Amino acid sequence: MIKSEGSNEKKRILVVSQHFWPESFRINDICDSFVEQGYDVEVLCGIPNYPKGQFFDGYGLFKNKRQTINGIKVRRCFEIKRGKNTSIRIFLNYISFPFFSIFSLPYLFRQKYDKIFLFQTSPVMMSLAGVLLGKIKKIETTMYVLDLWPENLYSVLKIRNGLLRKLAYWSSTWYYRNTDKLIANSQKLMGILKERTKKEDSHIAFIPQFCEKIYEATIENEELNKRFSNTFNLVYAGNISPAQSFETVMEAASLLKVQGYNNIAWIIVGDGMSRKWLESEVQQKELGDRFTFIGHVPIEEIPKYTSIADGLFACLTKTDLLDATIPAKVFSYYAAGRPLVLAMDGEIQQIVQESGAGYIVDSGDAVGLADTVAKLYNTNKDERYKMGENAQEYYFKHFERNLNMEKLIGFIFDEQK
């Protein structure tokens, strides 16, 4: 059991994350691991409504605001739900959580925490209460930077005004500079954060965004196996948003259709703000017979879909510094042990090439994506199996959950070996 120095009590950690269970985010597994390692964990989060934009059953502005889940104390703040995932509703959702989180500060001031952990998805402002609490009570804060701001913002909302862009840059930088320690999920992001914050090397770490152990599983599902037994299956599992550049995917699918590849199934597992648009575009481009939309499923069911995959695909838009981060889905793809087909810039290109786990082309390169899909299609099963083996071998060496959770805890609590 982990105890505070000179005390019989467990070390206490406050986690600030806009998203938490029953929403499917990696912070759920991280908090479970904190508890497994003997820490007393409290989470400050919002009301679950991601990705569909509606509050989950049993939750609301005045329902289940205080809970204990798997030994974790959960305190939920008011937030404006994402609704139909329009730009204005997402903006309101982004600003409502940090604003209402401030009203939890009187309660938080009365508590004793050894450390504060900020799980920074979008937006960076979601960490406001944790940063302020850390500054005022002199509690060390650590932020896991998963979405670099404001660069990630520009992949969703097209902001052209120079003054607004400067304001977004400097406000985002304020959060990074006023957090004691930063964790980056790529080497490139770590370099950017060092330059931007001028922090000492010992205050910034690179730790991949590791995935839950369930993604390592192979789960055979008779119904799915039968349904997709006569197609070459390319599976996508994750959020459907503008950042994922499904324009590139559709263009590649159209090119393959013209080339006579008629039994390729593009299987989309997930939901998000762009799903309705994507479904409409697929029909307009006469690709409806090639795309299957599964919708959101619990993470426990994801291996059923990756297990039928001949390849796992994903793209990113080409935008300023978005290539500095590596999407979480890539790490779970590696864990699944299936060949990768990606269209992304940045550090992930070197990782895919080094690991021999599949093929990768530049962001936005639809022709290249179509060519690599065709190449994978024409690769024999033994070679595809070897790519999957390479992926999983690389995963266990670099991305595995327990390995990186040990690094995470060591960095937060200054217990590096």
Short mmCIF file of C-alpha atoms in Angstrom, two decimals:
data_model
loop_
_atom_site.label_atom_id
_atom_site.label_comp_id
_atom_site.label_asym_id
_atom_site.label_seq_id
_atom_site.Cartn_x
_atom_site.Cartn_y
_atom_site.Cartn_z
CA MET A 1 0.00 0.00 0.00
CA ILE A 2 1.28 3.49 -0.90
CA LYS A 3 1.36 5.83 2.10
CA SER A 4 2.18 9.48 2.61
CA GLU A 5 5.59 10.07 4.16
CA GLY A 6 5.36 10.10 7.95
CA SER A 7 1.70 9.04 7.85
CA ASN A 8 -0.44 5.92 7.95
CA GLU A 9 -2.70 7.29 5.23
CA LYS A 10 -2.62 6.44 1.56
CA LYS A 11 -1.31 9.06 -0.82
CA ARG A 12 -4.21 10.99 -2.32
CA ILE A 13 -4.40 12.10 -5.93
CA LEU A 14 -6.95 14.43 -7.46
CA VAL A 15 -7.66 13.70 -11.12
CA VAL A 16 -9.20 16.47 -13.25
CA SER A 17 -10.71 15.24 -16.50
CA GLN A 18 -13.80 16.52 -18.27
CA HIS A 19 -14.53 12.96 -19.37
CA PHE A 20 -14.85 9.92 -17.12
CA TRP A 21 -16.82 6.70 -16.79
CA PRO A 22 -19.31 5.77 -18.25
CA GLU A 23 -17.69 7.64 -21.16
CA SER A 24 -14.97 5.54 -22.81
CA PHE A 25 -11.69 7.35 -22.21
CA ARG A 26 -8.28 6.02 -21.17
CA ILE A 27 -8.47 7.94 -17.91
CA ASN A 28 -10.90 5.30 -16.61
CA ASP A 29 -8.21 2.63 -16.82
CA ILE A 30 -5.53 4.96 -15.45
CA CYS A 31 -7.65 5.69 -12.37
CA ASP A 32 -8.33 1.97 -11.89
CA SER A 33 -4.58 1.42 -11.98
CA PHE A 34 -3.98 4.17 -9.40
CA VAL A 35 -6.38 2.31 -7.09
CA GLU A 36 -4.71 -1.03 -7.85
CA GLN A 37 -1.39 0.51 -6.80
CA GLY A 38 -2.81 1.65 -3.46
CA TYR A 39 -3.60 5.33 -4.09
CA ASP A 40 -6.69 7.15 -2.84
CA VAL A 41 -8.24 8.65 -5.98
CA GLU A 42 -10.80 11.42 -6.42
CA VAL A 43 -11.98 12.55 -9.87
CA LEU A 44 -13.39 15.95 -10.82
CA CYS A 45 -15.24 15.51 -14.11
CA GLY A 46 -18.30 16.52 -16.12
CA ILE A 47 -21.67 14.95 -16.78
CA PRO A 48 -21.25 12.07 -19.27
CA ASN A 49 -22.60 12.95 -22.72
CA TYR A 50 -19.80 12.05 -25.17
CA PRO A 51 -19.96 11.17 -28.05
CA LYS A 52 -23.72 11.27 -28.75
CA GLY A 53 -24.22 14.67 -27.09
CA GLN A 54 -26.98 13.53 -24.71
CA PHE A 55 -26.59 12.78 -21.01
CA PHE A 56 -26.18 9.07 -20.33
CA ASP A 57 -29.09 7.26 -18.71
CA GLY A 58 -29.14 7.94 -14.98
CA TYR A 59 -27.19 11.20 -15.28
CA GLY A 60 -28.24 14.84 -15.52
CA LEU A 61 -27.72 18.31 -14.12
CA PHE A 62 -28.89 17.12 -10.70
CA LYS A 63 -28.55 13.33 -10.92
CA ASN A 64 -25.58 11.25 -9.78
CA LYS A 65 -23.35 14.27 -9.17
CA ARG A 66 -21.49 12.34 -6.44
CA GLN A 67 -20.52 8.71 -6.84
CA THR A 68 -18.01 6.08 -5.82
CA ILE A 69 -16.98 3.87 -8.74
CA ASN A 70 -14.52 0.99 -8.25
CA GLY A 71 -13.22 2.71 -5.12
CA ILE A 72 -12.84 6.06 -6.90
CA LYS A 73 -14.66 9.10 -5.53
CA VAL A 74 -16.31 10.99 -8.38
CA ARG A 75 -17.45 14.61 -8.22
CA ARG A 76 -19.27 15.86 -11.34
CA CYS A 77 -19.53 19.51 -12.39
CA PHE A 78 -22.29 21.11 -14.41
CA GLU A 79 -21.63 21.28 -18.12
CA ILE A 80 -23.61 22.07 -21.25
CA LYS A 81 -24.07 18.86 -23.19
CA ARG A 82 -22.80 18.63 -26.77
CA GLY A 83 -26.32 18.20 -28.17
CA LYS A 84 -26.21 17.60 -31.92
CA ASN A 85 -22.44 18.19 -31.96
CA THR A 86 -22.71 21.44 -33.89
CA SER A 87 -19.79 23.87 -33.67
CA ILE A 88 -21.65 26.18 -31.28
CA ARG A 89 -22.70 23.33 -28.99
CA ILE A 90 -19.17 21.93 -28.87
CA PHE A 91 -17.86 25.43 -28.09
CA LEU A 92 -20.40 25.80 -25.25
CA ASN A 93 -19.47 22.35 -23.96
CA TYR A 94 -15.78 23.27 -24.09
CA ILE A 95 -16.18 26.43 -22.01
CA SER A 96 -18.90 25.25 -19.62
CA PHE A 97 -16.88 22.56 -17.85
CA PRO A 98 -13.90 24.76 -16.87
CA PHE A 99 -16.29 27.55 -15.82
CA PHE A 100 -18.43 25.37 -13.57
CA SER A 101 -15.40 23.45 -12.25
CA ILE A 102 -14.34 26.64 -10.48
CA PHE A 103 -17.37 26.28 -8.20
CA SER A 104 -15.84 23.06 -6.85
CA LEU A 105 -12.79 24.92 -5.57
CA PRO A 106 -14.24 25.69 -2.08
CA TYR A 107 -14.72 21.95 -1.55
CA LEU A 108 -11.32 21.07 -3.04
CA PHE A 109 -9.54 23.64 -0.85
CA ARG A 110 -10.74 21.75 2.25
CA GLN A 111 -9.27 18.47 1.04
CA LYS A 112 -5.71 17.19 1.29
CA TYR A 113 -4.13 15.92 -1.92
CA ASP A 114 -0.55 14.82 -2.42
CA LYS A 115 -0.64 15.31 -6.20
CA ILE A 116 -2.96 16.62 -8.92
CA PHE A 117 -3.18 14.82 -12.28
CA LEU A 118 -4.69 16.64 -15.27
CA PHE A 119 -5.83 14.39 -18.14
CA GLN A 120 -5.83 16.98 -20.93
CA THR A 121 -8.03 16.04 -23.81
CA SER A 122 -9.69 18.93 -25.65
CA PRO A 123 -9.97 21.62 -24.51
CA VAL A 124 -6.87 22.55 -22.50
CA MET A 125 -9.10 24.86 -20.39
CA MET A 126 -10.69 21.80 -18.81
CA SER A 127 -7.69 21.71 -16.43
CA LEU A 128 -8.46 25.17 -14.95
CA ALA A 129 -9.65 24.07 -11.50
CA GLY A 130 -6.67 21.73 -11.09
CA VAL A 131 -4.13 24.36 -12.15
CA LEU A 132 -5.62 26.97 -9.79
CA LEU A 133 -5.83 24.53 -6.88
CA GLY A 134 -2.23 23.48 -7.41
CA LYS A 135 -1.00 27.07 -7.51
CA ILE A 136 -2.92 28.24 -4.46
CA LYS A 137 -2.31 25.20 -2.24
CA LYS A 138 1.18 24.51 -3.65
CA ILE A 139 0.31 20.96 -4.74
CA GLU A 140 2.39 19.62 -7.60
CA THR A 141 0.41 19.24 -10.82
CA THR A 142 1.11 16.90 -13.74
CA MET A 143 -0.67 17.27 -17.08
CA TYR A 144 -0.90 14.44 -19.62
CA VAL A 145 -1.08 16.38 -22.90
CA LEU A 146 -3.08 14.34 -25.41
CA ASP A 147 -4.44 17.13 -27.62
CA LEU A 148 -2.01 19.99 -28.31
CA TRP A 149 -3.83 23.31 -28.10
CA PRO A 150 -4.71 25.46 -29.90
CA GLU A 151 -3.52 23.34 -32.85
CA ASN A 152 -6.10 20.63 -32.19
CA LEU A 153 -8.82 23.27 -32.04
CA TYR A 154 -8.02 24.35 -35.59
CA SER A 155 -8.58 20.81 -36.85
CA VAL A 156 -12.21 21.05 -35.70
CA LEU A 157 -13.05 24.76 -36.02
CA LYS A 158 -11.59 26.81 -38.87
CA ILE A 159 -10.48 29.97 -37.07
CA ARG A 160 -8.89 32.48 -39.48
CA ASN A 161 -8.88 35.67 -37.41
CA GLY A 162 -5.29 36.49 -36.44
CA LEU A 163 -6.18 38.08 -33.11
CA LEU A 164 -8.31 35.10 -32.05
CA ARG A 165 -5.53 32.71 -33.01
CA LYS A 166 -2.99 34.65 -30.94
CA LEU A 167 -5.38 34.71 -27.99
CA ALA A 168 -5.94 30.96 -28.28
CA TYR A 169 -2.17 30.34 -28.46
CA TRP A 170 -1.23 32.43 -25.45
CA SER A 171 -4.13 31.22 -23.29
CA SER A 172 -3.25 27.59 -24.09
CA THR A 173 0.42 28.23 -23.35
CA TRP A 174 -0.57 29.70 -19.97
CA TYR A 175 -1.97 26.32 -18.91
CA TYR A 176 1.12 24.42 -20.03
CA ARG A 177 3.48 26.85 -18.32
CA ASN A 178 1.50 26.90 -15.07
CA THR A 179 1.45 23.13 -14.71
CA ASP A 180 4.47 21.79 -12.82
CA LYS A 181 5.06 18.71 -14.98
CA LEU A 182 4.01 17.75 -18.49
CA ILE A 183 3.69 14.34 -20.14
CA ALA A 184 3.72 14.13 -23.94
CA ASN A 185 2.48 11.17 -25.97
CA SER A 186 5.15 11.58 -28.66
CA GLN A 187 8.77 12.64 -28.82
CA LYS A 188 7.91 15.50 -31.19
CA LEU A 189 5.24 16.81 -28.82
CA MET A 190 7.71 16.67 -25.96
CA GLY A 191 10.11 18.86 -27.95
CA ILE A 192 7.35 21.36 -28.76
CA LEU A 193 6.29 21.59 -25.13
CA LYS A 194 9.89 22.12 -24.00
CA GLU A 195 10.31 24.99 -26.46
CA ARG A 196 6.95 26.51 -25.61
CA THR A 197 7.21 26.34 -21.82
CA LYS A 198 11.00 26.50 -21.25
CA LYS A 199 10.63 23.79 -18.61
CA GLU A 200 13.59 21.76 -17.42
CA ASP A 201 14.05 18.31 -18.95
CA SER A 202 13.20 16.66 -15.62
CA HIS A 203 9.74 18.27 -15.71
CA ILE A 204 8.71 16.89 -19.10
CA ALA A 205 8.38 13.19 -19.98
CA PHE A 206 7.44 11.12 -23.01
CA ILE A 207 4.97 8.34 -22.21
CA PRO A 208 2.87 6.80 -25.01
CA GLN A 209 -0.91 6.92 -24.60
CA PHE A 210 -1.17 3.27 -23.65
CA CYS A 211 -4.41 1.37 -24.07
CA GLU A 212 -6.45 -0.96 -21.88
CA LYS A 213 -5.42 -4.63 -21.80
CA ILE A 214 -8.72 -5.66 -23.42
CA TYR A 215 -7.42 -4.44 -26.79
CA GLU A 216 -4.85 -7.23 -26.81
CA ALA A 217 -7.61 -9.85 -26.97
CA THR A 218 -8.85 -11.79 -29.97
CA ILE A 219 -12.58 -12.37 -29.65
CA GLU A 220 -14.22 -14.54 -32.27
CA ASN A 221 -17.85 -13.63 -32.92
CA GLU A 222 -19.77 -16.10 -35.06
CA GLU A 223 -22.28 -13.54 -36.31
CA LEU A 224 -19.60 -11.02 -37.38
CA ASN A 225 -17.41 -13.72 -38.90
CA LYS A 226 -20.32 -14.88 -41.02
CA ARG A 227 -21.43 -11.35 -41.94
CA PHE A 228 -17.99 -10.32 -43.21
CA SER A 229 -16.65 -13.69 -44.35
CA ASN A 230 -16.58 -12.84 -48.07
CA THR A 231 -15.00 -9.38 -47.90
CA PHE A 232 -11.58 -7.87 -47.31
CA ASN A 233 -12.22 -6.03 -44.07
CA LEU A 234 -10.71 -2.66 -43.20
CA VAL A 235 -11.77 -1.61 -39.71
CA TYR A 236 -11.74 1.83 -38.11
CA ALA A 237 -12.40 2.13 -34.37
CA GLY A 238 -12.65 5.55 -32.78
CA ASN A 239 -14.10 9.03 -32.90
CA ILE A 240 -15.64 10.39 -36.11
CA SER A 241 -14.70 14.06 -36.35
CA PRO A 242 -13.17 16.49 -38.88
CA ALA A 243 -9.68 15.68 -37.56
CA GLN A 244 -9.95 12.11 -38.90
CA SER A 245 -10.00 13.24 -42.56
CA PHE A 246 -12.65 10.85 -43.80
CA GLU A 247 -12.54 12.83 -47.06
CA THR A 248 -9.26 11.02 -47.70
CA VAL A 249 -10.84 7.66 -46.87
CA MET A 250 -13.80 8.20 -49.21
CA GLU A 251 -11.56 9.35 -52.06
CA ALA A 252 -9.38 6.27 -51.60
CA ALA A 253 -12.48 4.05 -51.56
CA SER A 254 -13.71 5.68 -54.80
CA LEU A 255 -10.34 5.10 -56.47
CA LEU A 256 -10.35 1.44 -55.44
CA LYS A 257 -13.89 1.08 -56.78
CA VAL A 258 -12.78 2.40 -60.18
CA GLN A 259 -9.83 -0.01 -60.11
CA GLY A 260 -12.20 -2.95 -59.65
CA TYR A 261 -11.65 -3.79 -55.99
CA ASN A 262 -15.26 -4.69 -55.34
CA ASN A 263 -15.17 -6.70 -52.14
CA ILE A 264 -13.42 -4.29 -49.77
CA ALA A 265 -15.54 -3.50 -46.70
CA TRP A 266 -14.81 -0.28 -44.81
CA ILE A 267 -16.18 -0.94 -41.31
CA ILE A 268 -16.57 2.12 -39.07
CA VAL A 269 -16.88 1.41 -35.35
CA GLY A 270 -17.57 4.57 -33.37
CA ASP A 271 -19.52 7.79 -33.29
CA GLY A 272 -18.90 11.53 -33.21
CA MET A 273 -19.76 14.95 -34.54
CA SER A 274 -19.12 14.03 -38.18
CA ARG A 275 -20.97 10.73 -38.34
CA LYS A 276 -24.18 12.00 -39.99
CA TRP A 277 -22.17 14.02 -42.49
CA LEU A 278 -20.02 10.99 -43.31
CA GLU A 279 -23.00 8.69 -43.78
CA SER A 280 -24.59 11.25 -46.12
CA GLU A 281 -21.37 11.73 -48.12
CA VAL A 282 -20.89 7.98 -48.49
CA GLN A 283 -24.35 7.69 -50.05
CA GLN A 284 -23.83 10.69 -52.34
CA LYS A 285 -20.57 9.22 -53.62
CA GLU A 286 -22.33 5.88 -54.27
CA LEU A 287 -20.16 4.08 -51.73
CA GLY A 288 -22.99 2.88 -49.54
CA ASP A 289 -22.37 -0.77 -50.42
CA ARG A 290 -18.76 -0.47 -49.28
CA PHE A 291 -19.14 1.29 -45.91
CA THR A 292 -20.72 -0.22 -42.80
CA PHE A 293 -21.45 1.99 -39.77
CA ILE A 294 -21.54 0.02 -36.53
CA GLY A 295 -21.90 2.99 -34.19
CA HIS A 296 -20.60 3.36 -30.65
CA VAL A 297 -19.85 0.14 -28.77
CA PRO A 298 -18.33 -0.48 -25.31
CA ILE A 299 -14.58 -0.97 -25.39
CA GLU A 300 -15.09 -4.60 -24.30
CA GLU A 301 -16.64 -5.24 -27.72
CA ILE A 302 -13.95 -3.58 -29.84
CA PRO A 303 -11.85 -6.79 -30.11
CA LYS A 304 -14.80 -8.49 -31.85
CA TYR A 305 -14.33 -6.03 -34.71
CA THR A 306 -10.54 -5.86 -34.80
CA SER A 307 -10.53 -9.66 -34.87
CA ILE A 308 -12.32 -9.69 -38.25
CA ALA A 309 -9.96 -7.05 -39.68
CA ASP A 310 -7.59 -7.75 -42.53
CA GLY A 311 -6.28 -4.25 -41.81
CA LEU A 312 -6.91 -1.40 -39.38
CA PHE A 313 -7.07 2.06 -40.93
CA ALA A 314 -7.02 5.68 -39.77
CA CYS A 315 -6.22 9.12 -41.18
CA LEU A 316 -5.51 12.60 -39.85
CA THR A 317 -6.05 15.96 -41.50
CA LYS A 318 -2.99 17.89 -42.64
CA THR A 319 -2.81 20.82 -40.26
CA ASP A 320 -0.28 22.80 -38.21
CA LEU A 321 1.37 20.54 -35.66
CA LEU A 322 -1.51 18.06 -35.38
CA ASP A 323 1.12 15.52 -36.40
CA ALA A 324 2.86 16.14 -33.08
CA THR A 325 0.37 13.89 -31.32
CA ILE A 326 -0.29 10.21 -31.98
CA PRO A 327 -3.99 9.25 -31.87
CA ALA A 328 -4.93 6.87 -29.06
CA LYS A 329 -6.45 4.43 -31.55
CA VAL A 330 -3.02 3.75 -33.05
CA PHE A 331 -1.80 2.23 -29.78
CA SER A 332 -4.88 0.01 -29.54
CA TYR A 333 -4.38 -1.00 -33.20
CA TYR A 334 -0.88 -2.16 -32.30
CA ALA A 335 -2.25 -4.11 -29.35
CA ALA A 336 -4.80 -5.86 -31.61
CA GLY A 337 -2.05 -7.36 -33.74
CA ARG A 338 -3.44 -6.57 -37.19
CA PRO A 339 -1.75 -4.79 -40.14
CA LEU A 340 -2.05 -0.98 -40.10
CA VAL A 341 -3.01 1.24 -43.03
CA LEU A 342 -2.57 4.89 -42.05
CA ALA A 343 -2.48 8.32 -43.66
CA MET A 344 -0.74 10.51 -41.07
CA ASP A 345 2.23 12.83 -40.79
CA GLY A 346 4.78 13.03 -38.02
CA GLU A 347 6.46 10.61 -35.67
CA ILE A 348 4.01 7.78 -36.33
CA GLN A 349 5.54 7.34 -39.82
CA GLN A 350 8.88 6.33 -38.33
CA ILE A 351 7.17 4.03 -35.81
CA VAL A 352 5.21 2.15 -38.50
CA GLN A 353 8.27 1.78 -40.70
CA GLU A 354 10.47 0.70 -37.80
CA SER A 355 7.95 -1.83 -36.51
CA GLY A 356 7.05 -3.40 -39.87
CA ALA A 357 3.42 -3.31 -38.77
CA GLY A 358 1.88 -2.15 -42.03
CA TYR A 359 1.81 0.82 -44.38
CA ILE A 360 1.63 4.58 -43.87
CA VAL A 361 1.39 7.54 -46.26
CA ASP A 362 1.20 11.30 -45.74
CA SER A 363 -1.93 12.96 -44.39
CA GLY A 364 -4.41 13.73 -47.14
CA ASP A 365 -2.78 11.40 -49.68
CA ALA A 366 -5.84 9.56 -50.97
CA VAL A 367 -3.96 8.08 -53.93
CA GLY A 368 -1.27 6.75 -51.61
CA LEU A 369 -3.88 5.36 -49.23
CA ALA A 370 -5.66 3.57 -52.10
CA ASP A 371 -2.33 2.16 -53.30
CA THR A 372 -1.41 0.83 -49.86
CA VAL A 373 -4.85 -0.73 -49.39
CA ALA A 374 -4.45 -2.44 -52.77
CA LYS A 375 -0.96 -3.55 -51.76
CA LEU A 376 -2.26 -5.04 -48.50
CA TYR A 377 -5.15 -6.66 -50.40
CA ASN A 378 -2.68 -8.37 -52.74
CA THR A 379 -0.39 -9.47 -49.91
CA ASN A 380 -0.77 -13.13 -48.99
CA LYS A 381 -2.24 -14.09 -45.62
CA ASP A 382 1.08 -15.26 -44.18
CA GLU A 383 2.69 -11.88 -44.81
CA ARG A 384 -0.32 -10.03 -43.37
CA TYR A 385 -0.16 -12.28 -40.32
CA LYS A 386 3.53 -11.42 -39.92
CA MET A 387 2.69 -7.69 -40.01
CA GLY A 388 0.17 -8.26 -37.22
CA GLU A 389 2.78 -10.17 -35.22
CA ASN A 390 5.24 -7.32 -35.73
CA ALA A 391 2.64 -4.84 -34.48
CA GLN A 392 1.92 -6.76 -31.31
CA GLU A 393 5.60 -7.44 -30.63
CA TYR A 394 6.35 -3.73 -30.94
CA TYR A 395 3.37 -2.98 -28.70
CA PHE A 396 4.60 -5.18 -25.86
CA LYS A 397 8.06 -3.66 -26.11
CA HIS A 398 7.03 0.01 -26.20
CA PHE A 399 3.30 0.64 -25.62
CA GLU A 400 2.06 -2.00 -23.16
CA ARG A 401 -0.21 -0.71 -20.39
CA ASN A 402 1.55 -1.95 -17.23
CA LEU A 403 4.98 -0.93 -18.50
CA ASN A 404 3.88 2.63 -19.18
CA MET A 405 1.62 2.93 -16.15
CA GLU A 406 4.70 2.26 -14.02
CA LYS A 407 6.47 5.12 -15.83
CA LEU A 408 3.45 7.39 -15.33
CA ILE A 409 3.21 6.78 -11.59
CA GLY A 410 6.97 7.10 -11.22
CA PHE A 411 6.96 10.48 -12.95
CA ILE A 412 3.98 11.89 -11.02
CA PHE A 413 5.28 10.76 -7.62
CA ASP A 414 9.02 11.21 -8.30
CA GLU A 415 9.64 7.50 -7.95
CA GLN A 416 11.57 6.83 -11.17
CA LYS A 417 13.98 3.95 -10.87
#
